PDB file of C-alpha atoms in Angstrom:
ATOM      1  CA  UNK A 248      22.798 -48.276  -5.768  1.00 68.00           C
ATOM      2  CA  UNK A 249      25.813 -46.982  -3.993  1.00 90.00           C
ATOM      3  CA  UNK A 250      23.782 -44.284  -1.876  1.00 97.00           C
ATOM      4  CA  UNK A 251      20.449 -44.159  -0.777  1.00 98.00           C
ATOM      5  CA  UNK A 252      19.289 -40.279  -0.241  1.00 98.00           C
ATOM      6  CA  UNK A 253      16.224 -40.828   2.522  1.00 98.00           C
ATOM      7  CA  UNK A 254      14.373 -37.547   4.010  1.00 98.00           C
ATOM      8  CA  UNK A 255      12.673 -38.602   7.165  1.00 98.00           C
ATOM      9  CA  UNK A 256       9.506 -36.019   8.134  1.00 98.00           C
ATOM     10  CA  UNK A 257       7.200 -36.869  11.242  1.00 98.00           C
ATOM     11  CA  UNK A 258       4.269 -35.781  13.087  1.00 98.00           C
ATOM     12  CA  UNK A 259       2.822 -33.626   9.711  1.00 98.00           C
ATOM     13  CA  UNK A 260      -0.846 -33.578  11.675  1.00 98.00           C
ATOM     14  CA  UNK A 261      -2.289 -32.206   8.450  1.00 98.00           C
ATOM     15  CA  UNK A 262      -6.118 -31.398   8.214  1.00 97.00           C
ATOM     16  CA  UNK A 263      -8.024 -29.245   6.026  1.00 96.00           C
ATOM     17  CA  UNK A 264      -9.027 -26.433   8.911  1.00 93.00           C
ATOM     18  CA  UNK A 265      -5.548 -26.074  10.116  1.00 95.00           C
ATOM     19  CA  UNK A 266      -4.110 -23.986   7.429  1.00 95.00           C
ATOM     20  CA  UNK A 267      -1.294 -22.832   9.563  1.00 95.00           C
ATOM     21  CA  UNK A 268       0.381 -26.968   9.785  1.00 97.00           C
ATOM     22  CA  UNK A 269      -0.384 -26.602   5.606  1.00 98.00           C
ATOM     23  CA  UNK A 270       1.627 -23.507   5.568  1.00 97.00           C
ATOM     24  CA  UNK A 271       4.536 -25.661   7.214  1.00 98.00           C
ATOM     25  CA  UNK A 272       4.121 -28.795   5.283  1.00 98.00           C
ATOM     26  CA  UNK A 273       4.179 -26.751   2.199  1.00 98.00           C
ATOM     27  CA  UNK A 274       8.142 -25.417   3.043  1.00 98.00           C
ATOM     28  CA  UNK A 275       8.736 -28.981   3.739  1.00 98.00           C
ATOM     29  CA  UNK A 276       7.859 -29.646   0.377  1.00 98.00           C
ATOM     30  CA  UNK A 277       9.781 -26.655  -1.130  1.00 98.00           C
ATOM     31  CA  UNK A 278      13.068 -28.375   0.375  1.00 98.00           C
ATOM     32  CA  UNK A 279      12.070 -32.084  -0.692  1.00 98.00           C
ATOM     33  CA  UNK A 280      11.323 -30.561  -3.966  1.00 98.00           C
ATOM     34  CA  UNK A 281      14.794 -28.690  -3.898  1.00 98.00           C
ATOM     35  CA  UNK A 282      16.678 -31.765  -2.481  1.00 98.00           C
ATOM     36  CA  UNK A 283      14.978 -34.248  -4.489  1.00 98.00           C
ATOM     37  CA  UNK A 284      15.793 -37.641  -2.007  1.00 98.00           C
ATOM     38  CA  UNK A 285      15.681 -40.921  -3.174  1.00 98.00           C
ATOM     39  CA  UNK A 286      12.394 -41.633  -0.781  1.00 98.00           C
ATOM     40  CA  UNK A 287      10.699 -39.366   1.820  1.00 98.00           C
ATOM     41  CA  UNK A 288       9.399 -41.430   4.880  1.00 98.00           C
ATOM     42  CA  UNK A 289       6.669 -40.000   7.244  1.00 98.00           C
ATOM     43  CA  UNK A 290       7.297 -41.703  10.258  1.00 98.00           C
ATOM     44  CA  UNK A 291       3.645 -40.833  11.956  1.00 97.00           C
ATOM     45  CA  UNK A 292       1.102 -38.605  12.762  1.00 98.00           C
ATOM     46  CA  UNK A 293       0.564 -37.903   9.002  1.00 98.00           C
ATOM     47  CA  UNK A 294      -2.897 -36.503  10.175  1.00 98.00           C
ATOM     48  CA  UNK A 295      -4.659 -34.197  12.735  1.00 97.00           C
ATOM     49  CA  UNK A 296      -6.955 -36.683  14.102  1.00 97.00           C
ATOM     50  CA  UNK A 297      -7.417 -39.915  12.033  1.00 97.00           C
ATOM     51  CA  UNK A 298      -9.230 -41.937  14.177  1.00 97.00           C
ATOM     52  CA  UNK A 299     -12.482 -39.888  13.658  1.00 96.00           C
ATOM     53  CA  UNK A 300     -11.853 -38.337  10.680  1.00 96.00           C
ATOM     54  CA  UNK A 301     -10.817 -39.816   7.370  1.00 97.00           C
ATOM     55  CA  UNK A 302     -11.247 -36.390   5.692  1.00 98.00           C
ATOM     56  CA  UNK A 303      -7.934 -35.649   8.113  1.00 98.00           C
ATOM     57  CA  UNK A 304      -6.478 -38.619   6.641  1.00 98.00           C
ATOM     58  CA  UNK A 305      -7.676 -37.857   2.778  1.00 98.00           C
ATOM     59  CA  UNK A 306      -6.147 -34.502   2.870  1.00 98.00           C
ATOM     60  CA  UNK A 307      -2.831 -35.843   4.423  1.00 98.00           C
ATOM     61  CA  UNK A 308      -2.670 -38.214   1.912  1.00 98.00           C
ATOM     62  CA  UNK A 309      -3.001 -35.595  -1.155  1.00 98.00           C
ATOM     63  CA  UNK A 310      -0.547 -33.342   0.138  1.00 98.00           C
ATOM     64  CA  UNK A 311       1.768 -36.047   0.489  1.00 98.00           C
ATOM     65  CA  UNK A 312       0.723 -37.373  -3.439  1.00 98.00           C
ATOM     66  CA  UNK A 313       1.518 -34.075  -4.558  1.00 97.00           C
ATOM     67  CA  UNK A 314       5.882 -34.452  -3.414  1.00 98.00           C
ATOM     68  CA  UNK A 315       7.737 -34.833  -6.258  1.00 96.00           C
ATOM     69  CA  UNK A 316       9.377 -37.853  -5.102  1.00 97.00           C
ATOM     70  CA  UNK A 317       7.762 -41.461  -3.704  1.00 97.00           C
ATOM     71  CA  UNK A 318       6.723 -41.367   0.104  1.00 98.00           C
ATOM     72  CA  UNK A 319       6.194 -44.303   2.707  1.00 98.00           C
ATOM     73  CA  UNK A 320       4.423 -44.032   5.919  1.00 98.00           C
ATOM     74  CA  UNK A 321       4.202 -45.656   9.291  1.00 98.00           C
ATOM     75  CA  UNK A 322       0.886 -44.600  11.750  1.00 98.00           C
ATOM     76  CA  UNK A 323       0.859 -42.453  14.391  1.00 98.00           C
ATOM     77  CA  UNK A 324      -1.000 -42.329  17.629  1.00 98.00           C
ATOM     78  CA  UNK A 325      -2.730 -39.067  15.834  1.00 98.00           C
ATOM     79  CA  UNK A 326      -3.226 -41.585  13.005  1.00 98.00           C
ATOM     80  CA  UNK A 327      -5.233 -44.800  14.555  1.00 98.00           C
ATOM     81  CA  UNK A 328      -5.327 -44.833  18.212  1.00 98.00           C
ATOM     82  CA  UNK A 329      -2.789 -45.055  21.169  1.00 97.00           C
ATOM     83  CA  UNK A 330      -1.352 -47.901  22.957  1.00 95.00           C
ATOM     84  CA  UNK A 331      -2.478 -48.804  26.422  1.00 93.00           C
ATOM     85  CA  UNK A 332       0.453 -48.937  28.602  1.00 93.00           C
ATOM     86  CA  UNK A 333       1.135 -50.657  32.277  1.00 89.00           C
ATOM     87  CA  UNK A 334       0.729 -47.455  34.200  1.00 91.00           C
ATOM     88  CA  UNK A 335      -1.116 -44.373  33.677  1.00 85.00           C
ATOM     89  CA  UNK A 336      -4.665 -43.513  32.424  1.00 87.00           C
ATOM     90  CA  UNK A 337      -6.009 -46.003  29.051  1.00 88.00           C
ATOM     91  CA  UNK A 338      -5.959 -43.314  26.421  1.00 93.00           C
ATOM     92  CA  UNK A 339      -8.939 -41.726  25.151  1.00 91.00           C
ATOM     93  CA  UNK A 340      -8.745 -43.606  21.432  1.00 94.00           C
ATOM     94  CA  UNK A 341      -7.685 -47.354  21.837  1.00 96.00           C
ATOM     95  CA  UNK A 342      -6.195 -48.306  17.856  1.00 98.00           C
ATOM     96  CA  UNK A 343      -8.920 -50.868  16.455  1.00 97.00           C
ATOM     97  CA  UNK A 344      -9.496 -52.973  13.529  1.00 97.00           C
ATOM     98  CA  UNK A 345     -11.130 -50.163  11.555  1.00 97.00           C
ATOM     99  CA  UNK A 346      -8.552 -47.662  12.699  1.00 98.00           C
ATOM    100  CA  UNK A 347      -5.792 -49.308  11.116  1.00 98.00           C
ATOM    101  CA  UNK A 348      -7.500 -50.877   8.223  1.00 98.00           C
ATOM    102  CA  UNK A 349      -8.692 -46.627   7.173  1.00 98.00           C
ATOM    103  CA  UNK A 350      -5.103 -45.755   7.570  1.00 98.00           C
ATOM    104  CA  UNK A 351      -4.101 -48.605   5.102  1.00 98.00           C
ATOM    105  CA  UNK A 352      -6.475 -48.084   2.527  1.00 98.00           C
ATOM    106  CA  UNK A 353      -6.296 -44.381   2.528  1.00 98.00           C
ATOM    107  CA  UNK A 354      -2.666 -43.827   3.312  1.00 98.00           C
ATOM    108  CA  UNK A 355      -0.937 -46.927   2.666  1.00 96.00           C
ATOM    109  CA  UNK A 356       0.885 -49.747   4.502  1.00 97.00           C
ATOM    110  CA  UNK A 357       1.462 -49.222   7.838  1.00 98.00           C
ATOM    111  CA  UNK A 358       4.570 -51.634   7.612  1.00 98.00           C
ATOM    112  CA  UNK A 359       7.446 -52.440   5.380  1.00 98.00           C
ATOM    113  CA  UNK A 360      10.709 -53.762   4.432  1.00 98.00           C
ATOM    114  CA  UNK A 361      13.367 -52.648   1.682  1.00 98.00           C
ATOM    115  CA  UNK A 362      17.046 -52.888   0.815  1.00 97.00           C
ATOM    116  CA  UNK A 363      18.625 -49.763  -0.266  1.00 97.00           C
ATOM    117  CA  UNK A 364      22.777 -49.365  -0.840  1.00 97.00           C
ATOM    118  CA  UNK A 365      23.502 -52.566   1.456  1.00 97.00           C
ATOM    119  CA  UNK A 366      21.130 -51.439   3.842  1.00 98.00           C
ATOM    120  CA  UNK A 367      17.861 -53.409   5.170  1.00 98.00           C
ATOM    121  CA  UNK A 368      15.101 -50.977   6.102  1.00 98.00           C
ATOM    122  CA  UNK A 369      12.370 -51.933   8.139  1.00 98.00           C
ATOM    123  CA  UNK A 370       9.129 -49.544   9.494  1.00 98.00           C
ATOM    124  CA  UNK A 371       6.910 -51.097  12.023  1.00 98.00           C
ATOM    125  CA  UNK A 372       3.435 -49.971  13.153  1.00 98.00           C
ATOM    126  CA  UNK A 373       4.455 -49.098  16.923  1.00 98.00           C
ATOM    127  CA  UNK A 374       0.631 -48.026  17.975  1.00 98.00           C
ATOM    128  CA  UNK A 375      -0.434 -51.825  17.746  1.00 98.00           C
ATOM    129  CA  UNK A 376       1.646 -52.753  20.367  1.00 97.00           C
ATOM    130  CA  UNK A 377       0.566 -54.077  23.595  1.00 95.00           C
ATOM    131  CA  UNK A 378      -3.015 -53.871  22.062  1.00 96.00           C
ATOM    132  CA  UNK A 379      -3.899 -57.544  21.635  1.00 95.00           C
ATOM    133  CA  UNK A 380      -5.366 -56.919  18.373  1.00 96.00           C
ATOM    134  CA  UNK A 381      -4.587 -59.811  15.727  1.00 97.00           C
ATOM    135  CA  UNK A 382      -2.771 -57.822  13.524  1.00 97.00           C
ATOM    136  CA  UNK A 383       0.033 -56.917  16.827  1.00 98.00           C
ATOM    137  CA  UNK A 384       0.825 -60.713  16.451  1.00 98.00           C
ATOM    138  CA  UNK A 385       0.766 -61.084  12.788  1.00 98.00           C
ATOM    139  CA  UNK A 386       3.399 -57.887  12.849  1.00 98.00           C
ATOM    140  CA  UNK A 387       5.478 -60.078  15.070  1.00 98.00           C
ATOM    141  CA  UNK A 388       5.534 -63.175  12.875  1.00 98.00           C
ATOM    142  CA  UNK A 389       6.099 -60.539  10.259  1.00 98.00           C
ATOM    143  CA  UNK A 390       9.123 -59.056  11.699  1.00 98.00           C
ATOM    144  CA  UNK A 391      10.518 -62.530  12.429  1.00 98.00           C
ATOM    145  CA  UNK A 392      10.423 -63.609   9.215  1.00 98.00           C
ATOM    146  CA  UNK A 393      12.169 -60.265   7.685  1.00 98.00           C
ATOM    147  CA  UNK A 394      14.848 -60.678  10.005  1.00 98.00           C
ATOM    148  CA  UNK A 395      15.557 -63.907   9.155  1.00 97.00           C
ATOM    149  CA  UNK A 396      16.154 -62.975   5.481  1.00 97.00           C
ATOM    150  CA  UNK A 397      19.147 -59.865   6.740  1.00 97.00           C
ATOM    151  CA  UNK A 398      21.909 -61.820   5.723  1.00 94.00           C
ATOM    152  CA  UNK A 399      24.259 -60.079   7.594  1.00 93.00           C
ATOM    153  CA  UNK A 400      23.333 -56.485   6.341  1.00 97.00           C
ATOM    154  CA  UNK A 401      23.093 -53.468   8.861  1.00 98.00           C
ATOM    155  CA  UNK A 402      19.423 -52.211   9.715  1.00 98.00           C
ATOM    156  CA  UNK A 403      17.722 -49.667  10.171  1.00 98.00           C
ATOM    157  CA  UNK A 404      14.331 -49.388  11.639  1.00 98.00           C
ATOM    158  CA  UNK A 405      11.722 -46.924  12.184  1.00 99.00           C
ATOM    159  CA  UNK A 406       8.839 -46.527  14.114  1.00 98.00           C
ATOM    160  CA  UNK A 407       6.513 -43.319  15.269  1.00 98.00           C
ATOM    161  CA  UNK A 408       7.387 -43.952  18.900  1.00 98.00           C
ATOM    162  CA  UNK A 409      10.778 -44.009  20.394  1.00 98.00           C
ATOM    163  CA  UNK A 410      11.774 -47.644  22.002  1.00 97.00           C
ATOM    164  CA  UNK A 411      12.929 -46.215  25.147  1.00 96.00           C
ATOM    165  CA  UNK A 412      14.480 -42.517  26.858  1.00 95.00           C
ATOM    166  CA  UNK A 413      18.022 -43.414  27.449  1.00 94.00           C
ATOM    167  CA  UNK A 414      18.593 -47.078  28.459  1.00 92.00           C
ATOM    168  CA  UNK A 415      16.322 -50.213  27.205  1.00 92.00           C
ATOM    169  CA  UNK A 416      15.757 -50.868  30.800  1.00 89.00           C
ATOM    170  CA  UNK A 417      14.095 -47.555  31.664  1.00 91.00           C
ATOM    171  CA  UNK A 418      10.602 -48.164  33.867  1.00 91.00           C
ATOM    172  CA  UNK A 419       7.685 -46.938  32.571  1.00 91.00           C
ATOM    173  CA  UNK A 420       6.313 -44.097  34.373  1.00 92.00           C
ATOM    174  CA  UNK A 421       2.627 -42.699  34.245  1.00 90.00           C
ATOM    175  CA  UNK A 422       4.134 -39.182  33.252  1.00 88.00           C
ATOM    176  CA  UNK A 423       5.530 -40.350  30.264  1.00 89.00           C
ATOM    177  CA  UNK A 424       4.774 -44.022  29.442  1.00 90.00           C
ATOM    178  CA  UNK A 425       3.254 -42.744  26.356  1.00 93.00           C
ATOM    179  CA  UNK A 426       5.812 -41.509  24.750  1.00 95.00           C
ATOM    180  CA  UNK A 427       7.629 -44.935  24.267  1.00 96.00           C
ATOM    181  CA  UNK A 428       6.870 -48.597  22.830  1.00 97.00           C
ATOM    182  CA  UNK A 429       5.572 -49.650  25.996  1.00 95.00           C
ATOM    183  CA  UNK A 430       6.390 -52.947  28.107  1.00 94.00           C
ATOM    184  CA  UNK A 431       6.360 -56.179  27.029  1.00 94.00           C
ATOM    185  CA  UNK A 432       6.859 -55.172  23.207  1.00 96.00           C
ATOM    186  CA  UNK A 433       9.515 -53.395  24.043  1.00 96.00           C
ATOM    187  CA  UNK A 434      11.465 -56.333  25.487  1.00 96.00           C
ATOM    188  CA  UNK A 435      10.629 -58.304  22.472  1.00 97.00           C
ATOM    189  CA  UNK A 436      11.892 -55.827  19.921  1.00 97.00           C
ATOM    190  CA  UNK A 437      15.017 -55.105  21.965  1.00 97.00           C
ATOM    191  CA  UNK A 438      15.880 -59.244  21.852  1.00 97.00           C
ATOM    192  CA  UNK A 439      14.678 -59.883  17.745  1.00 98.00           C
ATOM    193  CA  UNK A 440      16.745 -56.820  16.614  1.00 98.00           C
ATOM    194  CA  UNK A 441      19.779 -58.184  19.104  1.00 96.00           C
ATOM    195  CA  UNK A 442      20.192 -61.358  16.804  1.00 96.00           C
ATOM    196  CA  UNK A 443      20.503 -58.621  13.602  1.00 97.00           C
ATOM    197  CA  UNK A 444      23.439 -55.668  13.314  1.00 97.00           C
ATOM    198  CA  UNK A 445      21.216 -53.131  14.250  1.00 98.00           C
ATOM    199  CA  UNK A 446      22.825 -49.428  13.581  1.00 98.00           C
ATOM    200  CA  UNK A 447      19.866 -46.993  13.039  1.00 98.00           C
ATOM    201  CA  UNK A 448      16.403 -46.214  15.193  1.00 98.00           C
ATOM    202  CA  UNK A 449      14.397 -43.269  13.778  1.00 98.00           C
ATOM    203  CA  UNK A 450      11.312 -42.335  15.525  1.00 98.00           C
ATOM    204  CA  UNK A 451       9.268 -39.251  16.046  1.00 98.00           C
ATOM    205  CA  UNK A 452       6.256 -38.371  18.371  1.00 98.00           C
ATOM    206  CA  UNK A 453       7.937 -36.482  21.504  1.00 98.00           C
ATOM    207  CA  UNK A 454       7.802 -33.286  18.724  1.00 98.00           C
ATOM    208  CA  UNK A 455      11.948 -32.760  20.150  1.00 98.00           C
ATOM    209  CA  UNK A 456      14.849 -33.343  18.209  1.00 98.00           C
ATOM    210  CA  UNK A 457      17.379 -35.881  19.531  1.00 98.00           C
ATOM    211  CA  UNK A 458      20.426 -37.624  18.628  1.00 98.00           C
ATOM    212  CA  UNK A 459      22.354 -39.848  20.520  1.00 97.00           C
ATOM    213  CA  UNK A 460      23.952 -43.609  20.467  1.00 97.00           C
ATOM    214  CA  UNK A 461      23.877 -46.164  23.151  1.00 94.00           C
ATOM    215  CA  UNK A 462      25.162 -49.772  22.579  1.00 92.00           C
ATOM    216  CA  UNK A 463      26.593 -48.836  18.556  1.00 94.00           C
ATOM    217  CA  UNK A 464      22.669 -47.761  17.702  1.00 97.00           C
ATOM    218  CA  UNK A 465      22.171 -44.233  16.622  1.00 98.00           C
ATOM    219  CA  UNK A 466      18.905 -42.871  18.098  1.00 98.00           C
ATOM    220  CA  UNK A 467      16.825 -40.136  16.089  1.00 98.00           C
ATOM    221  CA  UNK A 468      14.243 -38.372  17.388  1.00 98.00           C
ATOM    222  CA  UNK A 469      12.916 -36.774  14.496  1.00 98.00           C
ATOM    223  CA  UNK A 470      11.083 -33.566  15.267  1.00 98.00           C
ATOM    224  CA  UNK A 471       7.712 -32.424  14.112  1.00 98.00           C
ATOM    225  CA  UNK A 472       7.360 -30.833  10.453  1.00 98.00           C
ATOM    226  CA  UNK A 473       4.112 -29.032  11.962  1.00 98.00           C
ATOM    227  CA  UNK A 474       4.164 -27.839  15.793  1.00 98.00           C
ATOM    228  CA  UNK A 475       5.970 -27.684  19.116  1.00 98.00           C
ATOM    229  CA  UNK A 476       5.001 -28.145  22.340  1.00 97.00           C
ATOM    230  CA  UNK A 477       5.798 -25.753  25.269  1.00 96.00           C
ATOM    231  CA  UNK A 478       7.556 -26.363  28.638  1.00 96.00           C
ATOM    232  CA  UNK A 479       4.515 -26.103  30.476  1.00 94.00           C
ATOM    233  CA  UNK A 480       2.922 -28.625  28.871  1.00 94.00           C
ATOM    234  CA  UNK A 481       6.231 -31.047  28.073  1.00 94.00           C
ATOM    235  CA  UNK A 482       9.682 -31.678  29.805  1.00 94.00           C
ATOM    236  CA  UNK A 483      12.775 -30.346  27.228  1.00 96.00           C
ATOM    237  CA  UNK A 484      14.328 -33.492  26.533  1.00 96.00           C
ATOM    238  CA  UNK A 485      15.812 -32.519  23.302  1.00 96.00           C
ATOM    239  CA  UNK A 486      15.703 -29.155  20.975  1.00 98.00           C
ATOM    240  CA  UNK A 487      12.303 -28.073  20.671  1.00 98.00           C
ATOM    241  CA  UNK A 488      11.987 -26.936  16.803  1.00 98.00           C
ATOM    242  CA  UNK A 489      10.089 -28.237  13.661  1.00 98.00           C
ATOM    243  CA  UNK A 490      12.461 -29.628  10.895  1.00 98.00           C
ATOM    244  CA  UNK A 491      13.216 -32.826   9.193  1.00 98.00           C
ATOM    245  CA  UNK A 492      15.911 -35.256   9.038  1.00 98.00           C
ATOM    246  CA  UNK A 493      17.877 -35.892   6.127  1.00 98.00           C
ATOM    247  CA  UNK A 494      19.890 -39.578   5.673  1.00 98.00           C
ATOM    248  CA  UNK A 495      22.566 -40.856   3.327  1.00 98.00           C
ATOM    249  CA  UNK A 496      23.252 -44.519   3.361  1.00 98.00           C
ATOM    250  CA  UNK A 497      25.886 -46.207   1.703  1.00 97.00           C
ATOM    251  CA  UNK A 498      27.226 -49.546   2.431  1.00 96.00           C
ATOM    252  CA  UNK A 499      28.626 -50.165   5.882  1.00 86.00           C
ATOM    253  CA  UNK A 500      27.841 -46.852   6.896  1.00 95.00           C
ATOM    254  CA  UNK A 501      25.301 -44.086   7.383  1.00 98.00           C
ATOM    255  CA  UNK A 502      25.393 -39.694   7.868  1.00 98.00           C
ATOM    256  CA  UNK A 503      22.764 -37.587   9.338  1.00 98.00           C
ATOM    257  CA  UNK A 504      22.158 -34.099   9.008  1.00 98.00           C
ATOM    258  CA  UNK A 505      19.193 -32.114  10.738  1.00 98.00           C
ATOM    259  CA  UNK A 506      17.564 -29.935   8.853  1.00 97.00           C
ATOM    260  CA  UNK A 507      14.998 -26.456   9.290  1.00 98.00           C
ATOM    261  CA  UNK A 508      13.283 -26.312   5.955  1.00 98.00           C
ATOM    262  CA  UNK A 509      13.363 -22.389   4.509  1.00 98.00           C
ATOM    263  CA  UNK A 510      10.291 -20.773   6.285  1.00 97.00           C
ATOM    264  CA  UNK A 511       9.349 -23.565   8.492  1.00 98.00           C
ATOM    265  CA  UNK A 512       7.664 -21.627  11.711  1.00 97.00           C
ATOM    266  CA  UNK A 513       7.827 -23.000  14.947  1.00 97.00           C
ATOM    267  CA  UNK A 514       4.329 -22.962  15.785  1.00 96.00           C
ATOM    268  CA  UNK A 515       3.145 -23.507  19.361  1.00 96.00           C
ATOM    269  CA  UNK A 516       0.253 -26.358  20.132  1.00 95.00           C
ATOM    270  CA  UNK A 517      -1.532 -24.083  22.052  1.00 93.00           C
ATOM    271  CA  UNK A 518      -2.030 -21.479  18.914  1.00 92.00           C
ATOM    272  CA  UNK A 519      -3.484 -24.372  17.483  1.00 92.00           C
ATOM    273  CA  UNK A 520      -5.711 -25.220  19.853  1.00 91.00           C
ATOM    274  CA  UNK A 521      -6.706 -21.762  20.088  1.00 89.00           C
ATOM    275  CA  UNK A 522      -7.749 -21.362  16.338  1.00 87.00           C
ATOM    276  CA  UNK A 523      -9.450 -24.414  16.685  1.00 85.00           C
ATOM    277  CA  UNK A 524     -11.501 -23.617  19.934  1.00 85.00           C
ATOM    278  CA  UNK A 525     -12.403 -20.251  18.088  1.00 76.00           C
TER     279      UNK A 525
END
C-alpha cells in the first residue's frame, strides 16, 4: 500500500435520547460513505455517558457498525472514567476495571498498533493514565514493546486527550489539567516516543480544532463530530466547530485536510443539556 486514506472523528457522544448528536453523526456518515477512507478512527468519547450506561455504549457501537468502511476506537473520558490529575478537584467518575473492560467488550480494543504505507500507527488508552490501575502499567510494557519493533518507520499516535497545550513542559493548572495527559505519564510518553521518529499526534477532547507543530511533530486537535462548547463555559483555544479530520499517508510523509461534513450543525452543549433537563 502506497497510501493509506485515514478519517479521524472524535468526541461522537452518541446515545439513544439525544437525537440531535444522531442527526450529526449521521452527515458524518454521509461523507465517510461518500469518501470511502481506508479506516475511520474514533479517537474518544464514542458515547454520551459510558460509565453508567452501556445502552450509551450499545447504540454508539451500532451506529458506528453500520459505516461502510472498518472503524477503530480509543476511550474517552465520556467513555470509562477520567483521570485524576495533581491539581484540581478528583473527577466525579474515576475509570475502573469494569469501566474499561464494558468499553472493550462492547466497543472494542481500547489500544492498538498497525503499519499502513510505511507508517507505524499506534492508539493508546489516555484515560488510564495516572490511575494506578493494572492495566495503566500493562499499557506501558505494551507500548515499550511496540516501539521496539518501529524499525526506523515514522509514527503516528493517537490518543483522546492532547499530551500537552503548547510546550511538553507546560504546568498543570486546576483550570485546565483535565484537558491533557496529566503528570507523570506525560513525562514518560514524551521520553519513549523521543527514542522513535515521531511525526504525527492526533487527539480530540477540548471539542476545538487545532493544528500546529512544535519540535517536527504535527499536533491535531480533532474537533467534535457532535457539539461545541461556548466561551462562557471554555477558553477559545482553537476554532470552535464540529467536523472531522481527514489523513493521507504515504511513505515518508503525511497531508491533512479539515473537514465540515455536508449538514453537520454546530450544536451548543448547553441545547443539549437543556433537552435533556426537559
Amino acid at each position: 500500500m502506497t497510501e493509506f486514506r485515514l478519517t479521524q472523528i472524535s468526541d461522537t457522544h452518541l446515545a439513544h435520547r439525544l437525537k440531535i448528536l444522531t442527526d450529526n453523526f449521521h452527515r458524518v456518515a454521509e461523507h465517510i460513505d461518500a469518501t470511502r477512507p481506508d479506516l475511520v478512527l474514533n479517537t474518544g468519547d464514542v458515547a454520551w455517558d459510558g460509565p453508567t450506561s452501556r445502552a450509551d455504549l450499545v447504540f454508539a457501537k451500532e451506529q458506528h457498525a453500520a459505516l461502510p468502511v472498518d472503524c477503530r476506537y480509543l476511550p474517552g473520558n465520556h467513555d470509562i472514567g477520567d483521570n485524576p490529575t495533581a491539581v484540581g478537584p478528583a473527577p466525579s467518575q474515576l475509570p475502573t476495571a469494569e469501566t474499561c473492560n464494558a468499553f472493550t467488550s462492547v466497543i472494542g480494543e481500547d489500544r492498538w498498533q498497525f503499519d499502513a504505507a510505511g507508517w507505524y500507527f499506534i492508539g493508546l488508552n489516555s484515560l488510564i493514565m495516572n490511575t494506578g490501575l493494572d492495566r495503566e502499567a500493562e499499557q506501558f510494557d505494551w507500548l515499550a514493546e511496540q516501539l521496539g519493533k518501529v524499525g526506523g518507520k515514522p509514527v503516528a499516535l493517537f490518543l483522546h486527550k492532547p499530551l500537552y497545550l503548547d510546550l511538553p513542559a507546560d504546568p498543570e493548572r486546576v483550570e485546565t489539567a483535565i484537558r491533557f495527559v496529566p503528570q507523570p505519564a506525560r513525562q514518560r510518553l514524551i521520553e519513549m516516543f523521543g527514542k522513535v521518529d515521531l511525526r504525527l499526534v492526533g487527539s480530540g477532547h477540548v471539542h476545538q480544532r487545532r493544528d500546529y507543530t512544535f519540535a517536527h511533530v504535527r499536533q491535531i486537535w480533532a474537533p467534535s463530530a457532535g457539539f461545541i462548547i461556548s466561551d462562557a463555559r471554555q477558553e477559545r483555544i482553537g476554532v470552535k466547530e464540529t467536523g472531522l479530520v481527514e489523513y493521507r499517508f504515504r511513505p515518508d510523509n503525511f497531508e491533512v485536510r479539515h473537514v465540515k461534513a455536508k449538514g453537520q450543525a454546530d450544536i451548543d452543549l448547553d441545547t443539549l443539556i437543556a433537552q435533556l433537563q426537559s
